[in-house]
Amino acid sequence: ESISPEDKQSVLEQILKRDRKNGEILLRLAFYSAMNEKWEHALEHAKSYLKIKGRENAGRLSVGLLEAEVLHNMGQKEEAKANLEGYYRRTKDPWYLAISEYLLSKQTEQSLPEKAGESPENLVTWHTALGFWAEGSGDKKKAIKHYKEALGSYMDTRIEYDFAKERIKWLRRSSE
């Protein structure tokens, strides 16, 4: 709590120099870089993480969404859409498919609560993803609403939770 996201990113980058293939470090660096609006670094770390062979899991699925969302936030809307369509074709997990369908405008937001169920993990991924997408679309109010919902999941062990908390701070600072 007392260490800033910038300092966490710096420490993780030092660790990565010694262990270039550490997936957990790459995952965290992708998110911390995005938290700190270091878009190019976020993309680099996300791509490096996704190149590591492995099964479809929550980390891989979250970073896959993050990659498209960073592109969206960078204003590269067509590339973000193409990236998200590739993600959609590769993904097997029904929950992450539902989120990507929404982001691709293939589904309404109203369909997500039923699919999320009571799972706090689903709530934090859903609202963080939609919050970051809303940010990239220029809708700060909607982004903050989703980020607050993500914090309501109480999943403070998930990187998405930290991401939502830090993005709220960034958005509020940029509005001052």
PDB file of C-alpha atoms in Angstrom:
ATOM      1  CA  GLU A   1       0.000   0.000   0.000  1.00  0.00           C
ATOM      2  CA  SER A   2       2.766   2.448   0.869  1.00  0.00           C
ATOM      3  CA  ILE A   3       4.761   1.780  -2.324  1.00  0.00           C
ATOM      4  CA  SER A   4       3.649   3.751  -5.376  1.00  0.00           C
ATOM      5  CA  PRO A   5       2.813   1.967  -8.635  1.00  0.00           C
ATOM      6  CA  GLU A   6       5.779   3.755 -10.232  1.00  0.00           C
ATOM      7  CA  ASP A   7       8.136   2.324  -7.603  1.00  0.00           C
ATOM      8  CA  LYS A   8       6.588  -1.139  -7.944  1.00  0.00           C
ATOM      9  CA  GLN A   9       7.107  -0.952 -11.700  1.00  0.00           C
ATOM     10  CA  SER A  10      10.736   0.074 -11.202  1.00  0.00           C
ATOM     11  CA  VAL A  11      11.440  -2.797  -8.801  1.00  0.00           C
ATOM     12  CA  LEU A  12       9.778  -5.301 -11.121  1.00  0.00           C
ATOM     13  CA  GLU A  13      11.869  -4.034 -14.052  1.00  0.00           C
ATOM     14  CA  GLN A  14      15.021  -4.638 -11.993  1.00  0.00           C
ATOM     15  CA  ILE A  15      13.902  -8.186 -11.199  1.00  0.00           C
ATOM     16  CA  LEU A  16      13.056  -8.788 -14.865  1.00  0.00           C
ATOM     17  CA  LYS A  17      16.649  -7.954 -15.864  1.00  0.00           C
ATOM     18  CA  ARG A  18      17.719 -11.052 -13.911  1.00  0.00           C
ATOM     19  CA  ASP A  19      14.843 -13.288 -14.958  1.00  0.00           C
ATOM     20  CA  ARG A  20      13.613 -12.345 -18.460  1.00  0.00           C
ATOM     21  CA  LYS A  21      11.132 -15.214 -18.759  1.00  0.00           C
ATOM     22  CA  ASN A  22       9.341 -14.802 -15.434  1.00  0.00           C
ATOM     23  CA  GLY A  23       5.691 -14.746 -16.429  1.00  0.00           C
ATOM     24  CA  GLU A  24       4.400 -13.368 -13.141  1.00  0.00           C
ATOM     25  CA  ILE A  25       6.793 -10.412 -13.357  1.00  0.00           C
ATOM     26  CA  LEU A  26       5.827  -9.734 -16.987  1.00  0.00           C
ATOM     27  CA  LEU A  27       2.118  -9.897 -16.122  1.00  0.00           C
ATOM     28  CA  ARG A  28       2.532  -7.426 -13.274  1.00  0.00           C
ATOM     29  CA  LEU A  29       4.748  -5.153 -15.360  1.00  0.00           C
ATOM     30  CA  ALA A  30       2.127  -5.042 -18.111  1.00  0.00           C
ATOM     31  CA  PHE A  31      -0.496  -3.901 -15.612  1.00  0.00           C
ATOM     32  CA  TYR A  32       1.749  -1.490 -13.662  1.00  0.00           C
ATOM     33  CA  SER A  33       2.967   0.069 -16.903  1.00  0.00           C
ATOM     34  CA  ALA A  34      -0.649   0.620 -17.958  1.00  0.00           C
ATOM     35  CA  MET A  35      -1.503   1.986 -14.498  1.00  0.00           C
ATOM     36  CA  ASN A  36       1.291   4.521 -14.990  1.00  0.00           C
ATOM     37  CA  GLU A  37       0.253   5.297 -18.580  1.00  0.00           C
ATOM     38  CA  LYS A  38       3.486   3.861 -19.972  1.00  0.00           C
ATOM     39  CA  TRP A  39       1.571   2.451 -22.917  1.00  0.00           C
ATOM     40  CA  GLU A  40       4.512   1.213 -25.003  1.00  0.00           C
ATOM     41  CA  HIS A  41       6.012  -0.581 -21.998  1.00  0.00           C
ATOM     42  CA  ALA A  42       2.633  -2.109 -21.176  1.00  0.00           C
ATOM     43  CA  LEU A  43       2.349  -3.470 -24.718  1.00  0.00           C
ATOM     44  CA  GLU A  44       5.914  -4.773 -24.707  1.00  0.00           C
ATOM     45  CA  HIS A  45       5.426  -6.620 -21.412  1.00  0.00           C
ATOM     46  CA  ALA A  46       2.013  -7.947 -22.429  1.00  0.00           C
ATOM     47  CA  LYS A  47       3.380  -9.312 -25.710  1.00  0.00           C
ATOM     48  CA  SER A  48       6.374 -10.882 -23.947  1.00  0.00           C
ATOM     49  CA  TYR A  49       4.060 -12.508 -21.419  1.00  0.00           C
ATOM     50  CA  LEU A  50       1.719 -13.843 -24.087  1.00  0.00           C
ATOM     51  CA  LYS A  51       4.653 -15.361 -26.021  1.00  0.00           C
ATOM     52  CA  ILE A  52       5.411 -17.655 -23.088  1.00  0.00           C
ATOM     53  CA  LYS A  53       3.853 -21.047 -23.787  1.00  0.00           C
ATOM     54  CA  GLY A  54       1.168 -22.030 -21.320  1.00  0.00           C
ATOM     55  CA  ARG A  55      -2.405 -22.972 -20.801  1.00  0.00           C
ATOM     56  CA  GLU A  56      -5.300 -20.553 -20.888  1.00  0.00           C
ATOM     57  CA  ASN A  57      -5.556 -19.156 -17.346  1.00  0.00           C
ATOM     58  CA  ALA A  58      -6.794 -15.985 -15.645  1.00  0.00           C
ATOM     59  CA  GLY A  59      -3.440 -14.217 -16.043  1.00  0.00           C
ATOM     60  CA  ARG A  60      -3.116 -14.995 -19.748  1.00  0.00           C
ATOM     61  CA  LEU A  61      -6.748 -14.039 -20.370  1.00  0.00           C
ATOM     62  CA  SER A  62      -6.444 -10.757 -18.456  1.00  0.00           C
ATOM     63  CA  VAL A  63      -3.233  -9.755 -20.222  1.00  0.00           C
ATOM     64  CA  GLY A  64      -4.814 -10.612 -23.573  1.00  0.00           C
ATOM     65  CA  LEU A  65      -7.642  -8.178 -22.840  1.00  0.00           C
ATOM     66  CA  LEU A  66      -5.197  -5.605 -21.492  1.00  0.00           C
ATOM     67  CA  GLU A  67      -3.215  -5.652 -24.731  1.00  0.00           C
ATOM     68  CA  ALA A  68      -6.271  -4.663 -26.789  1.00  0.00           C
ATOM     69  CA  GLU A  69      -7.342  -2.111 -24.193  1.00  0.00           C
ATOM     70  CA  VAL A  70      -3.935  -0.417 -24.162  1.00  0.00           C
ATOM     71  CA  LEU A  71      -4.103  -0.064 -27.945  1.00  0.00           C
ATOM     72  CA  HIS A  72      -7.607   1.399 -27.547  1.00  0.00           C
ATOM     73  CA  ASN A  73      -6.309   3.892 -24.952  1.00  0.00           C
ATOM     74  CA  MET A  74      -3.435   4.849 -27.270  1.00  0.00           C
ATOM     75  CA  GLY A  75      -6.023   5.857 -29.874  1.00  0.00           C
ATOM     76  CA  GLN A  76      -5.208   2.925 -32.152  1.00  0.00           C
ATOM     77  CA  LYS A  77      -8.842   1.898 -32.462  1.00  0.00           C
ATOM     78  CA  GLU A  78      -8.544  -0.297 -35.573  1.00  0.00           C
ATOM     79  CA  GLU A  79      -5.517  -2.142 -34.240  1.00  0.00           C
ATOM     80  CA  ALA A  80      -7.283  -2.571 -30.894  1.00  0.00           C
ATOM     81  CA  LYS A  81     -10.321  -4.029 -32.646  1.00  0.00           C
ATOM     82  CA  ALA A  82      -8.194  -6.407 -34.735  1.00  0.00           C
ATOM     83  CA  ASN A  83      -6.276  -7.474 -31.629  1.00  0.00           C
ATOM     84  CA  LEU A  84      -9.515  -8.040 -29.728  1.00  0.00           C
ATOM     85  CA  GLU A  85     -10.998 -10.068 -32.595  1.00  0.00           C
ATOM     86  CA  GLY A  86      -7.907 -12.312 -32.559  1.00  0.00           C
ATOM     87  CA  TYR A  87      -8.265 -12.664 -28.784  1.00  0.00           C
ATOM     88  CA  TYR A  88     -11.926 -13.582 -29.247  1.00  0.00           C
ATOM     89  CA  ARG A  89     -11.076 -16.303 -31.793  1.00  0.00           C
ATOM     90  CA  ARG A  90      -8.371 -17.827 -29.556  1.00  0.00           C
ATOM     91  CA  THR A  91     -10.230 -17.702 -26.245  1.00  0.00           C
ATOM     92  CA  LYS A  92     -12.129 -20.704 -24.921  1.00  0.00           C
ATOM     93  CA  ASP A  93     -13.175 -19.378 -21.508  1.00  0.00           C
ATOM     94  CA  PRO A  94     -16.869 -18.364 -21.631  1.00  0.00           C
ATOM     95  CA  TRP A  95     -16.478 -15.458 -19.202  1.00  0.00           C
ATOM     96  CA  TYR A  96     -13.640 -13.775 -21.091  1.00  0.00           C
ATOM     97  CA  LEU A  97     -15.467 -14.481 -24.344  1.00  0.00           C
ATOM     98  CA  ALA A  98     -18.482 -12.605 -22.966  1.00  0.00           C
ATOM     99  CA  ILE A  99     -16.329  -9.591 -22.053  1.00  0.00           C
ATOM    100  CA  SER A 100     -14.675  -9.540 -25.475  1.00  0.00           C
ATOM    101  CA  GLU A 101     -18.064  -9.901 -27.183  1.00  0.00           C
ATOM    102  CA  TYR A 102     -19.243  -6.809 -25.330  1.00  0.00           C
ATOM    103  CA  LEU A 103     -16.102  -4.850 -26.236  1.00  0.00           C
ATOM    104  CA  LEU A 104     -16.607  -5.879 -29.875  1.00  0.00           C
ATOM    105  CA  SER A 105     -20.242  -4.670 -29.686  1.00  0.00           C
ATOM    106  CA  LYS A 106     -21.555  -8.200 -30.230  1.00  0.00           C
ATOM    107  CA  GLN A 107     -23.375  -8.202 -26.910  1.00  0.00           C
ATOM    108  CA  THR A 108     -24.999  -5.664 -24.592  1.00  0.00           C
ATOM    109  CA  GLU A 109     -23.649  -4.767 -21.190  1.00  0.00           C
ATOM    110  CA  GLN A 110     -26.915  -5.993 -19.672  1.00  0.00           C
ATOM    111  CA  SER A 111     -26.009  -9.565 -20.604  1.00  0.00           C
ATOM    112  CA  LEU A 112     -22.870  -9.523 -18.437  1.00  0.00           C
ATOM    113  CA  PRO A 113     -24.364  -9.524 -14.904  1.00  0.00           C
ATOM    114  CA  GLU A 114     -26.147 -12.830 -15.497  1.00  0.00           C
ATOM    115  CA  LYS A 115     -22.996 -14.426 -16.889  1.00  0.00           C
ATOM    116  CA  ALA A 116     -20.840 -13.025 -14.059  1.00  0.00           C
ATOM    117  CA  GLY A 117     -23.033 -14.574 -11.414  1.00  0.00           C
ATOM    118  CA  GLU A 118     -21.870 -14.047  -7.856  1.00  0.00           C
ATOM    119  CA  SER A 119     -18.186 -14.577  -8.638  1.00  0.00           C
ATOM    120  CA  PRO A 120     -16.029 -11.754  -7.253  1.00  0.00           C
ATOM    121  CA  GLU A 121     -13.294 -12.757  -9.729  1.00  0.00           C
ATOM    122  CA  ASN A 122     -15.725 -12.167 -12.582  1.00  0.00           C
ATOM    123  CA  LEU A 123     -16.812  -8.837 -11.116  1.00  0.00           C
ATOM    124  CA  VAL A 124     -13.270  -7.495 -10.857  1.00  0.00           C
ATOM    125  CA  THR A 125     -12.306  -8.585 -14.389  1.00  0.00           C
ATOM    126  CA  TRP A 126     -15.574  -7.362 -15.896  1.00  0.00           C
ATOM    127  CA  HIS A 127     -15.590  -3.917 -14.361  1.00  0.00           C
ATOM    128  CA  THR A 128     -11.870  -3.331 -14.793  1.00  0.00           C
ATOM    129  CA  ALA A 129     -12.049  -4.265 -18.480  1.00  0.00           C
ATOM    130  CA  LEU A 130     -15.108  -2.106 -19.121  1.00  0.00           C
ATOM    131  CA  GLY A 131     -13.652   0.767 -17.108  1.00  0.00           C
ATOM    132  CA  PHE A 132     -10.413   0.775 -19.087  1.00  0.00           C
ATOM    133  CA  TRP A 133     -12.317   0.511 -22.376  1.00  0.00           C
ATOM    134  CA  ALA A 134     -14.522   3.450 -21.342  1.00  0.00           C
ATOM    135  CA  GLU A 135     -11.369   5.430 -20.581  1.00  0.00           C
ATOM    136  CA  GLY A 136     -10.085   4.776 -24.087  1.00  0.00           C
ATOM    137  CA  SER A 137     -13.429   5.951 -25.434  1.00  0.00           C
ATOM    138  CA  GLY A 138     -13.100   9.215 -23.500  1.00  0.00           C
ATOM    139  CA  ASP A 139     -15.867   8.483 -20.979  1.00  0.00           C
ATOM    140  CA  LYS A 140     -14.145   9.179 -17.648  1.00  0.00           C
ATOM    141  CA  LYS A 141     -17.393   9.145 -15.676  1.00  0.00           C
ATOM    142  CA  LYS A 142     -18.304   5.659 -16.913  1.00  0.00           C
ATOM    143  CA  ALA A 143     -14.721   4.487 -16.359  1.00  0.00           C
ATOM    144  CA  ILE A 144     -14.751   5.597 -12.722  1.00  0.00           C
ATOM    145  CA  LYS A 145     -18.164   3.961 -12.204  1.00  0.00           C
ATOM    146  CA  HIS A 146     -16.809   0.624 -13.450  1.00  0.00           C
ATOM    147  CA  TYR A 147     -13.584   0.928 -11.485  1.00  0.00           C
ATOM    148  CA  LYS A 148     -15.566   1.564  -8.294  1.00  0.00           C
ATOM    149  CA  GLU A 149     -17.625  -1.558  -9.029  1.00  0.00           C
ATOM    150  CA  ALA A 150     -14.372  -3.502  -9.463  1.00  0.00           C
ATOM    151  CA  LEU A 151     -13.249  -2.330  -6.022  1.00  0.00           C
ATOM    152  CA  GLY A 152     -16.582  -3.530  -4.654  1.00  0.00           C
ATOM    153  CA  SER A 153     -15.499  -7.082  -5.486  1.00  0.00           C
ATOM    154  CA  TYR A 154     -13.021  -6.898  -2.574  1.00  0.00           C
ATOM    155  CA  MET A 155     -10.603  -8.993  -4.670  1.00  0.00           C
ATOM    156  CA  ASP A 156      -7.609  -7.020  -3.439  1.00  0.00           C
ATOM    157  CA  THR A 157      -5.261  -9.904  -4.237  1.00  0.00           C
ATOM    158  CA  ARG A 158      -5.891  -9.498  -7.969  1.00  0.00           C
ATOM    159  CA  ILE A 159      -3.836  -7.144 -10.122  1.00  0.00           C
ATOM    160  CA  GLU A 160      -7.045  -5.872 -11.732  1.00  0.00           C
ATOM    161  CA  TYR A 161      -8.149  -4.562  -8.327  1.00  0.00           C
ATOM    162  CA  ASP A 162      -4.933  -2.535  -7.967  1.00  0.00           C
ATOM    163  CA  PHE A 163      -5.330  -1.380 -11.549  1.00  0.00           C
ATOM    164  CA  ALA A 164      -8.869  -0.102 -10.923  1.00  0.00           C
ATOM    165  CA  LYS A 165      -7.799   1.707  -7.753  1.00  0.00           C
ATOM    166  CA  GLU A 166      -4.864   3.432  -9.458  1.00  0.00           C
ATOM    167  CA  ARG A 167      -6.810   4.370 -12.587  1.00  0.00           C
ATOM    168  CA  ILE A 168      -9.414   6.132 -10.416  1.00  0.00           C
ATOM    169  CA  LYS A 169      -6.582   8.185  -8.892  1.00  0.00           C
ATOM    170  CA  TRP A 170      -5.179   9.021 -12.359  1.00  0.00           C
ATOM    171  CA  LEU A 171      -8.580  10.056 -13.674  1.00  0.00           C
ATOM    172  CA  ARG A 172      -9.309  12.243 -10.689  1.00  0.00           C
ATOM    173  CA  ARG A 173      -5.874  13.919 -10.902  1.00  0.00           C
ATOM    174  CA  SER A 174      -6.332  14.572 -14.622  1.00  0.00           C
ATOM    175  CA  SER A 175      -9.721  16.217 -13.933  1.00  0.00           C
ATOM    176  CA  GLU A 176      -8.291  18.710 -11.456  1.00  0.00           C
TER     177      GLU A 176
END
